mmCIF file of C-alpha atoms in Angstrom:
data_model
loop_
_atom_site.group_PDB
_atom_site.id
_atom_site.type_symbol
_atom_site.label_atom_id
_atom_site.label_comp_id
_atom_site.label_asym_id
_atom_site.label_seq_id
_atom_site.Cartn_x
_atom_site.Cartn_y
_atom_site.Cartn_z
ATOM 1 C CA MET A 1427 -34.109 -87.910 11.609
ATOM 2 C CA PRO A 1428 -37.242 -89.660 12.946
ATOM 3 C CA SER A 1429 -39.165 -86.405 13.416
ATOM 4 C CA PHE A 1430 -38.462 -85.355 9.793
ATOM 5 C CA ILE A 1431 -39.639 -88.717 8.492
ATOM 6 C CA VAL A 1432 -42.909 -88.448 10.439
ATOM 7 C CA LEU A 1433 -43.349 -84.879 9.161
ATOM 8 C CA MET A 1434 -42.959 -86.101 5.579
ATOM 9 C CA LEU A 1435 -45.517 -88.839 6.261
ATOM 10 C CA ALA A 1436 -47.875 -86.142 7.573
ATOM 11 C CA ILE A 1437 -47.481 -84.214 4.309
ATOM 12 C CA CYS A 1438 -48.326 -87.342 2.312
ATOM 13 C CA ALA A 1439 -51.322 -87.973 4.597
ATOM 14 C CA VAL A 1440 -52.946 -84.685 3.543
ATOM 15 C CA TRP A 1441 -54.520 -86.595 0.639
ATOM 16 C CA LEU A 1442 -55.962 -89.361 2.839
ATOM 17 C CA PRO A 1443 -59.629 -89.268 3.920
ATOM 18 C CA ALA A 1444 -60.467 -88.083 7.419
ATOM 19 C CA LEU A 1445 -60.654 -90.625 10.232
ATOM 20 C CA ARG A 1446 -64.155 -90.824 11.711
ATOM 21 C CA LEU A 1447 -63.860 -91.189 15.485
ATOM 22 C CA THR A 1448 -67.524 -90.594 16.343
ATOM 23 C CA SER A 1449 -70.650 -89.678 14.424
ATOM 24 C CA ARG A 1450 -69.720 -85.999 14.797
ATOM 25 C CA LEU A 1451 -65.938 -86.034 15.067
ATOM 26 C CA CYS A 1452 -63.548 -86.557 12.158
ATOM 27 C CA VAL A 1453 -59.779 -86.101 12.347
ATOM 28 C CA PRO A 1454 -57.562 -85.588 9.268
ATOM 29 C CA PRO A 1455 -54.724 -88.160 9.381
ATOM 30 C CA TRP A 1456 -52.057 -85.496 8.911
ATOM 31 C CA LEU A 1457 -52.915 -83.832 12.228
ATOM 32 C CA PRO A 1458 -51.931 -86.650 14.642
ATOM 33 C CA LEU A 1459 -48.837 -87.302 12.517
ATOM 34 C CA LEU A 1460 -47.875 -83.625 12.783
ATOM 35 C CA LEU A 1461 -48.373 -83.701 16.551
ATOM 36 C CA LEU A 1462 -46.230 -86.837 16.731
ATOM 37 C CA ALA A 1463 -43.499 -85.220 14.619
ATOM 38 C CA MET A 1464 -43.535 -82.150 16.868
ATOM 39 C CA THR A 1465 -43.348 -84.273 20.021
ATOM 40 C CA MET A 1466 -40.468 -86.295 18.620
ATOM 41 C CA GLY A 1467 -38.733 -83.112 17.493
ATOM 42 C CA LEU A 1468 -39.011 -81.604 20.982
ATOM 43 C CA LEU A 1469 -37.672 -84.795 22.545
ATOM 44 C CA ASP A 1470 -34.746 -85.287 20.146
ATOM 45 C CA GLY A 1471 -33.694 -81.623 20.158
ATOM 46 C CA GLN A 1472 -34.757 -80.752 16.595
ATOM 47 C CA LEU A 1473 -37.376 -78.314 17.920
ATOM 48 C CA ARG A 1474 -37.484 -75.892 20.815
ATOM 49 C CA ALA A 1475 -40.604 -74.593 22.534
ATOM 50 C CA VAL A 1476 -40.640 -71.361 20.497
ATOM 51 C CA ALA A 1477 -40.712 -73.413 17.283
ATOM 52 C CA ALA A 1478 -43.697 -75.429 18.525
ATOM 53 C CA LEU A 1479 -45.436 -72.178 19.480
ATOM 54 C CA GLY A 1480 -44.892 -70.828 15.966
ATOM 55 C CA ILE A 1481 -46.379 -73.981 14.447
ATOM 56 C CA VAL A 1482 -49.466 -73.738 16.652
ATOM 57 C CA VAL A 1483 -49.978 -70.043 15.852
ATOM 58 C CA LEU A 1484 -49.513 -70.657 12.115
ATOM 59 C CA GLY A 1485 -52.003 -73.519 12.115
ATOM 60 C CA THR A 1486 -54.529 -71.516 14.122
ATOM 61 C CA ALA A 1487 -54.180 -68.469 11.861
ATOM 62 C CA ALA A 1488 -54.497 -70.560 8.688
ATOM 63 C CA TRP A 1489 -57.620 -72.303 10.012
ATOM 64 C CA GLY A 1490 -59.102 -69.046 11.242
ATOM 65 C CA SER A 1491 -58.523 -67.348 7.874
ATOM 66 C CA THR A 1492 -61.335 -69.484 6.448
ATOM 67 C CA HIS A 1493 -63.512 -69.919 9.567
ATOM 68 C CA ALA A 1494 -63.520 -66.529 11.330
ATOM 69 C CA PRO A 1495 -66.974 -64.894 11.273
ATOM 70 C CA HIS A 1496 -65.932 -61.491 9.904
ATOM 71 C CA ALA A 1497 -64.100 -60.627 6.685
ATOM 72 C CA TRP A 1498 -61.574 -58.344 8.421
ATOM 73 C CA GLN A 1499 -60.722 -61.163 10.822
ATOM 74 C CA ARG A 1500 -60.220 -63.625 7.960
ATOM 75 C CA ARG A 1501 -57.988 -61.171 6.090
ATOM 76 C CA SER A 1502 -55.934 -60.400 9.179
ATOM 77 C CA LEU A 1503 -55.451 -64.067 10.031
ATOM 78 C CA LEU A 1504 -54.474 -64.853 6.446
ATOM 79 C CA ALA A 1505 -51.834 -62.098 6.534
ATOM 80 C CA LEU A 1506 -50.510 -63.497 9.826
ATOM 81 C CA ALA A 1507 -50.419 -67.040 8.432
ATOM 82 C CA LEU A 1508 -48.517 -65.904 5.332
ATOM 83 C CA LEU A 1509 -46.042 -63.904 7.427
ATOM 84 C CA LEU A 1510 -45.345 -66.835 9.747
ATOM 85 C CA ALA A 1511 -45.059 -69.272 6.843
ATOM 86 C CA LEU A 1512 -42.617 -66.932 5.097
ATOM 87 C CA LEU A 1513 -40.501 -66.549 8.243
ATOM 88 C CA MET A 1514 -40.340 -70.327 8.644
ATOM 89 C CA ALA A 1515 -39.548 -70.935 4.973
ATOM 90 C CA LEU A 1516 -36.716 -68.389 5.183
ATOM 91 C CA HIS A 1517 -35.476 -69.971 8.449
ATOM 92 C CA ARG A 1518 -36.119 -66.736 10.342
ATOM 93 C CA TRP A 1519 -38.414 -68.171 13.016
ATOM 94 C CA PRO A 1520 -36.294 -69.389 15.957
ATOM 95 C CA GLY A 1521 -36.247 -72.809 17.555
ATOM 96 C CA PHE A 1522 -35.824 -75.077 14.523
ATOM 97 C CA ILE A 1523 -32.642 -77.178 14.329
ATOM 98 C CA ASN A 1524 -32.593 -78.355 10.720
ATOM 99 C CA THR A 1525 -30.508 -81.389 9.747
ATOM 100 C CA LEU A 1526 -27.642 -81.234 7.253
ATOM 101 C CA VAL A 1527 -28.069 -84.272 4.992
ATOM 102 C CA VAL A 1528 -25.354 -83.563 2.403
ATOM 103 C CA PRO A 1529 -22.441 -81.312 3.441
ATOM 104 C CA PRO A 1530 -21.100 -78.688 0.998
ATOM 105 C CA THR A 1531 -19.917 -80.522 -2.100
ATOM 106 C CA ARG A 1532 -19.538 -80.066 -5.854
ATOM 107 C CA ILE A 1533 -21.711 -82.651 -7.546
ATOM 108 C CA THR A 1534 -19.641 -82.182 -10.704
ATOM 109 C CA ALA A 1535 -16.298 -80.431 -11.148
ATOM 110 C CA ASP A 1536 -17.831 -77.461 -13.005
ATOM 111 C CA ALA A 1537 -20.719 -76.862 -10.577
ATOM 112 C CA ARG A 1538 -21.210 -74.475 -7.705
ATOM 113 C CA PRO A 1539 -20.981 -76.031 -4.222
ATOM 114 C CA PHE A 1540 -24.239 -77.578 -3.042
ATOM 115 C CA MET A 1541 -25.531 -78.766 0.310
ATOM 116 C CA LEU A 1542 -28.796 -80.386 1.289
ATOM 117 C CA TYR A 1543 -30.776 -79.732 4.465
ATOM 118 C CA ALA A 1544 -33.911 -81.399 5.767
ATOM 119 C CA ASN A 1545 -35.791 -78.262 6.807
ATOM 120 C CA PHE A 1546 -38.495 -78.914 9.391
ATOM 121 C CA ASP A 1547 -39.527 -75.241 9.442
ATOM 122 C CA LYS A 1548 -40.179 -74.955 5.710
ATOM 123 C CA GLY A 1549 -41.767 -78.406 5.583
ATOM 124 C CA VAL A 1550 -44.226 -77.764 8.402
ATOM 125 C CA ALA A 1551 -45.191 -74.375 6.935
ATOM 126 C CA GLY A 1552 -45.923 -76.083 3.631
ATOM 127 C CA LEU A 1553 -47.942 -78.802 5.342
ATOM 128 C CA LEU A 1554 -50.232 -76.344 7.129
ATOM 129 C CA LEU A 1555 -50.790 -74.151 4.062
ATOM 130 C CA LEU A 1556 -51.409 -77.225 1.911
ATOM 131 C CA ALA A 1557 -53.799 -78.862 4.360
ATOM 132 C CA LEU A 1558 -55.757 -75.781 5.409
ATOM 133 C CA LEU A 1559 -55.707 -73.328 2.487
ATOM 134 C CA ALA A 1560 -54.687 -74.828 -0.883
ATOM 135 C CA PRO A 1561 -57.285 -76.226 -3.334
ATOM 136 C CA ARG A 1562 -56.573 -79.958 -3.620
ATOM 137 C CA SER A 1563 -57.858 -82.978 -5.501
ATOM 138 C CA HIS A 1564 -60.130 -85.226 -3.456
ATOM 139 C CA ALA A 1565 -60.609 -88.152 -5.823
ATOM 140 C CA TRP A 1566 -58.486 -90.099 -8.301
ATOM 141 C CA ARG A 1567 -60.488 -88.807 -11.259
ATOM 142 C CA GLU A 1568 -59.575 -85.256 -10.229
ATOM 143 C CA TRP A 1569 -55.899 -86.278 -10.129
ATOM 144 C CA GLN A 1570 -56.227 -87.810 -13.589
ATOM 145 C CA GLY A 1571 -57.877 -84.719 -15.013
ATOM 146 C CA ALA A 1572 -55.297 -82.381 -13.473
ATOM 147 C CA LEU A 1573 -52.341 -84.451 -14.686
ATOM 148 C CA ARG A 1574 -53.791 -84.728 -18.197
ATOM 149 C CA LEU A 1575 -54.126 -80.950 -18.405
ATOM 150 C CA THR A 1576 -50.594 -80.543 -17.040
ATOM 151 C CA LEU A 1577 -48.760 -82.745 -19.542
ATOM 152 C CA LEU A 1578 -48.338 -80.401 -22.531
ATOM 153 C CA PRO A 1579 -47.778 -77.164 -20.553
ATOM 154 C CA GLY A 1580 -45.406 -79.104 -18.315
ATOM 155 C CA VAL A 1581 -43.245 -80.375 -21.165
ATOM 156 C CA LEU A 1582 -43.132 -76.880 -22.675
ATOM 157 C CA THR A 1583 -42.191 -75.308 -19.335
ATOM 158 C CA ILE A 1584 -39.369 -77.771 -18.645
ATOM 159 C CA ALA A 1585 -37.990 -77.433 -22.171
ATOM 160 C CA LEU A 1586 -38.171 -73.628 -22.061
ATOM 161 C CA VAL A 1587 -36.612 -73.191 -18.622
ATOM 162 C CA MET A 1588 -33.774 -75.662 -19.085
ATOM 163 C CA GLY A 1589 -33.200 -74.487 -22.666
ATOM 164 C CA LEU A 1590 -32.917 -70.876 -21.517
ATOM 165 C CA GLY A 1591 -30.642 -71.918 -18.677
ATOM 166 C CA TRP A 1592 -28.332 -73.639 -21.154
ATOM 167 C CA LEU A 1593 -28.509 -70.751 -23.618
ATOM 168 C CA ILE A 1594 -27.438 -68.121 -21.070
ATOM 169 C CA GLY A 1595 -24.696 -70.324 -19.651
ATOM 170 C CA LEU A 1596 -26.240 -71.044 -16.278
ATOM 171 C CA VAL A 1597 -26.268 -74.833 -16.753
ATOM 172 C CA SER A 1598 -25.112 -77.388 -19.290
ATOM 173 C CA PRO A 1599 -26.268 -80.957 -19.989
ATOM 174 C CA ASN A 1600 -24.714 -83.338 -17.467
ATOM 175 C CA LEU A 1601 -26.384 -86.694 -16.892
ATOM 176 C CA LYS A 1602 -25.648 -88.055 -13.409
ATOM 177 C CA TRP A 1603 -27.022 -90.031 -10.472
ATOM 178 C CA PRO A 1604 -25.126 -89.222 -7.245
ATOM 179 C CA GLY A 1605 -25.468 -91.629 -4.350
ATOM 180 C CA PHE A 1606 -27.734 -89.236 -2.440
ATOM 181 C CA THR A 1607 -30.152 -88.761 -5.357
ATOM 182 C CA PRO A 1608 -33.070 -90.621 -3.678
ATOM 183 C CA GLN A 1609 -32.714 -88.515 -0.523
ATOM 184 C CA PHE A 1610 -32.533 -85.336 -2.597
ATOM 185 C CA LEU A 1611 -35.661 -86.187 -4.581
ATOM 186 C CA VAL A 1612 -37.755 -87.070 -1.520
ATOM 187 C CA ILE A 1613 -36.640 -84.047 0.507
ATOM 188 C CA ASN A 1614 -36.988 -81.709 -2.472
ATOM 189 C CA LEU A 1615 -40.525 -82.890 -3.178
ATOM 190 C CA LEU A 1616 -41.934 -82.970 0.354
ATOM 191 C CA LEU A 1617 -39.993 -80.283 2.209
ATOM 192 C CA THR A 1618 -39.336 -77.786 -0.611
ATOM 193 C CA VAL A 1619 -41.687 -78.103 -3.594
ATOM 194 C CA VAL A 1620 -44.854 -78.669 -1.562
ATOM 195 C CA ALA A 1621 -44.072 -75.657 0.637
ATOM 196 C CA GLU A 1622 -43.287 -73.340 -2.270
ATOM 197 C CA GLU A 1623 -46.328 -74.344 -4.306
ATOM 198 C CA ALA A 1624 -48.667 -74.187 -1.329
ATOM 199 C CA PHE A 1625 -47.451 -70.630 -0.648
ATOM 200 C CA PHE A 1626 -47.128 -69.141 -4.129
ATOM 201 C CA ARG A 1627 -49.862 -70.968 -6.011
ATOM 202 C CA GLY A 1628 -52.129 -72.484 -3.349
ATOM 203 C CA VAL A 1629 -52.485 -69.250 -1.384
ATOM 204 C CA ILE A 1630 -51.073 -66.210 -3.241
ATOM 205 C CA GLN A 1631 -52.257 -66.966 -6.785
ATOM 206 C CA HIS A 1632 -55.461 -68.667 -5.651
ATOM 207 C CA ARG A 1633 -56.524 -65.770 -3.412
ATOM 208 C CA LEU A 1634 -55.607 -63.154 -6.015
ATOM 209 C CA GLN A 1635 -57.595 -65.040 -8.653
ATOM 210 C CA GLN A 1636 -60.604 -65.008 -6.356
ATOM 211 C CA ALA A 1637 -60.196 -61.309 -5.535
ATOM 212 C CA TRP A 1638 -59.645 -60.231 -9.152
ATOM 213 C CA GLN A 1639 -61.966 -62.604 -10.989
ATOM 214 C CA GLY A 1640 -64.282 -59.734 -11.882
ATOM 215 C CA LEU A 1641 -61.480 -57.706 -13.445
ATOM 216 C CA ARG A 1642 -60.469 -58.000 -17.090
ATOM 217 C CA GLY A 1643 -57.192 -59.911 -17.121
ATOM 218 C CA GLY A 1644 -57.360 -60.443 -13.362
ATOM 219 C CA VAL A 1645 -56.564 -64.159 -13.602
ATOM 220 C CA VAL A 1646 -53.525 -63.499 -15.796
ATOM 221 C CA LEU A 1647 -52.350 -60.729 -13.487
ATOM 222 C CA ALA A 1648 -52.599 -63.068 -10.495
ATOM 223 C CA LEU A 1649 -50.507 -65.630 -12.372
ATOM 224 C CA ILE A 1650 -47.864 -63.050 -13.314
ATOM 225 C CA LEU A 1651 -47.624 -61.582 -9.825
ATOM 226 C CA SER A 1652 -47.222 -64.994 -8.184
ATOM 227 C CA ALA A 1653 -44.507 -65.869 -10.725
ATOM 228 C CA VAL A 1654 -42.623 -62.604 -10.114
ATOM 229 C CA LEU A 1655 -42.768 -63.145 -6.347
ATOM 230 C CA PHE A 1656 -41.529 -66.698 -6.846
ATOM 231 C CA GLY A 1657 -38.630 -65.409 -8.911
ATOM 232 C CA ALA A 1658 -37.809 -62.767 -6.298
ATOM 233 C CA ALA A 1659 -37.616 -65.511 -3.676
ATOM 234 C CA HIS A 1660 -34.731 -67.018 -5.685
ATOM 235 C CA LEU A 1661 -32.642 -63.849 -5.944
ATOM 236 C CA GLY A 1662 -30.078 -65.468 -3.660
ATOM 237 C CA GLY A 1663 -28.942 -67.484 -6.677
ATOM 238 C CA GLY A 1664 -28.358 -64.341 -8.762
ATOM 239 C CA LEU A 1665 -30.416 -62.322 -11.246
ATOM 240 C CA ALA A 1666 -30.220 -64.921 -14.027
ATOM 241 C CA TYR A 1667 -31.348 -67.667 -11.653
ATOM 242 C CA ALA A 1668 -34.217 -65.498 -10.380
ATOM 243 C CA ALA A 1669 -35.277 -64.713 -13.969
ATOM 244 C CA LEU A 1670 -35.409 -68.417 -14.797
ATOM 245 C CA ALA A 1671 -37.347 -69.052 -11.599
ATOM 246 C CA THR A 1672 -39.860 -66.424 -12.726
ATOM 247 C CA VAL A 1673 -40.320 -68.223 -16.052
ATOM 248 C CA ALA A 1674 -40.697 -71.520 -14.202
ATOM 249 C CA GLY A 1675 -43.172 -69.910 -11.797
ATOM 250 C CA ALA A 1676 -45.252 -68.759 -14.758
ATOM 251 C CA GLY A 1677 -45.375 -72.367 -15.956
ATOM 252 C CA TYR A 1678 -46.422 -73.620 -12.530
ATOM 253 C CA GLY A 1679 -49.034 -70.870 -12.359
ATOM 254 C CA TRP A 1680 -50.275 -71.782 -15.831
ATOM 255 C CA VAL A 1681 -51.029 -75.394 -14.895
ATOM 256 C CA PHE A 1682 -52.505 -74.307 -11.557
ATOM 257 C CA GLN A 1683 -54.833 -71.858 -13.264
ATOM 258 C CA ARG A 1684 -55.692 -74.437 -15.919
ATOM 259 C CA THR A 1685 -56.552 -77.221 -13.465
ATOM 260 C CA GLY A 1686 -57.552 -75.372 -10.303
ATOM 261 C CA ARG A 1687 -55.601 -77.948 -8.297
ATOM 262 C CA ILE A 1688 -52.336 -77.572 -6.406
ATOM 263 C CA GLU A 1689 -51.212 -81.067 -7.418
ATOM 264 C CA ALA A 1690 -50.609 -79.940 -10.999
ATOM 265 C CA ALA A 1691 -48.164 -77.232 -9.888
ATOM 266 C CA ILE A 1692 -46.454 -79.602 -7.431
ATOM 267 C CA VAL A 1693 -45.949 -82.322 -10.048
ATOM 268 C CA LEU A 1694 -44.581 -79.903 -12.657
ATOM 269 C CA HIS A 1695 -42.302 -78.123 -10.171
ATOM 270 C CA PHE A 1696 -40.883 -81.426 -8.942
ATOM 271 C CA ALA A 1697 -40.461 -82.766 -12.483
ATOM 272 C CA LEU A 1698 -38.482 -79.687 -13.513
ATOM 273 C CA ASN A 1699 -36.296 -79.907 -10.399
ATOM 274 C CA ALA A 1700 -35.658 -83.605 -11.041
ATOM 275 C CA VAL A 1701 -34.704 -82.975 -14.688
ATOM 276 C CA HIS A 1702 -32.403 -80.152 -13.583
ATOM 277 C CA PHE A 1703 -30.727 -82.280 -10.916
ATOM 278 C CA ILE A 1704 -30.297 -85.464 -12.944
ATOM 279 C CA SER A 1705 -29.714 -84.119 -16.458
ATOM 280 C CA PHE A 1706 -28.006 -80.728 -16.056
ATOM 281 C CA THR A 1707 -25.393 -78.960 -13.964
ATOM 282 C CA TYR A 1708 -26.688 -78.599 -10.411
ATOM 283 C CA PRO A 1709 -27.282 -76.112 -8.962
ATOM 284 C CA ALA A 1710 -25.496 -74.056 -11.640
ATOM 285 C CA LEU A 1711 -22.171 -73.653 -13.402
ATOM 286 C CA ALA A 1712 -19.444 -72.193 -11.214
#
């Protein structure tokens, strides 16, 4: 999985300062790492040419959605970027050969079967949205401020979501640490959580907040809509699972709106997933 490892390094590198090559040319560290991951993926068979083409078009559209000279061009490119990112996240764009890390298994006897993939398509979509469109922290003091504002809403969100899940019989307390837990946590954070938060909070909620900031209740409406869309994206797990995802999405949207930084939503989303995986039935009771 060398190409996946380099892709995950590229995602981490989004928060590093740009590399100054000349007095006029700066390169963000994630970009050469992404190009290296793509090259390695093409060479080791994890990517085909059509996948690389999709990545290039997505990156170009995302960049153009903030740099094109006319508003209609920016809106059109943003719509294209979101469509391509959604297709990649749903594994509908061809040419990606994702790696099965954990084959179908029941983590506990009472749980539904679970399998773990390292998804290059979803990870690279998240990277480009995160790097080019999502509002991020650029200094440690911004991280500190965002995390401080996330603590109380985060604890309430985790307690509410997992409590509701237990109450309706979707999960039950089950403390565990399977052998693949470290792999799950890393892959979940970098290839799943980052992508979902970059899409739903970093782009959808952020852009709606900007568009509706002059409307009474516009910020709240943007939060609710992004949460409902997030829940709808989890309908594959059933209506109860999607409803819980909507509640969780509202919590992620709350901390994003409160801090204005994508890191708050990422940290809370990952914390809830980690609590769910380690302390409760995963993914749900059979």
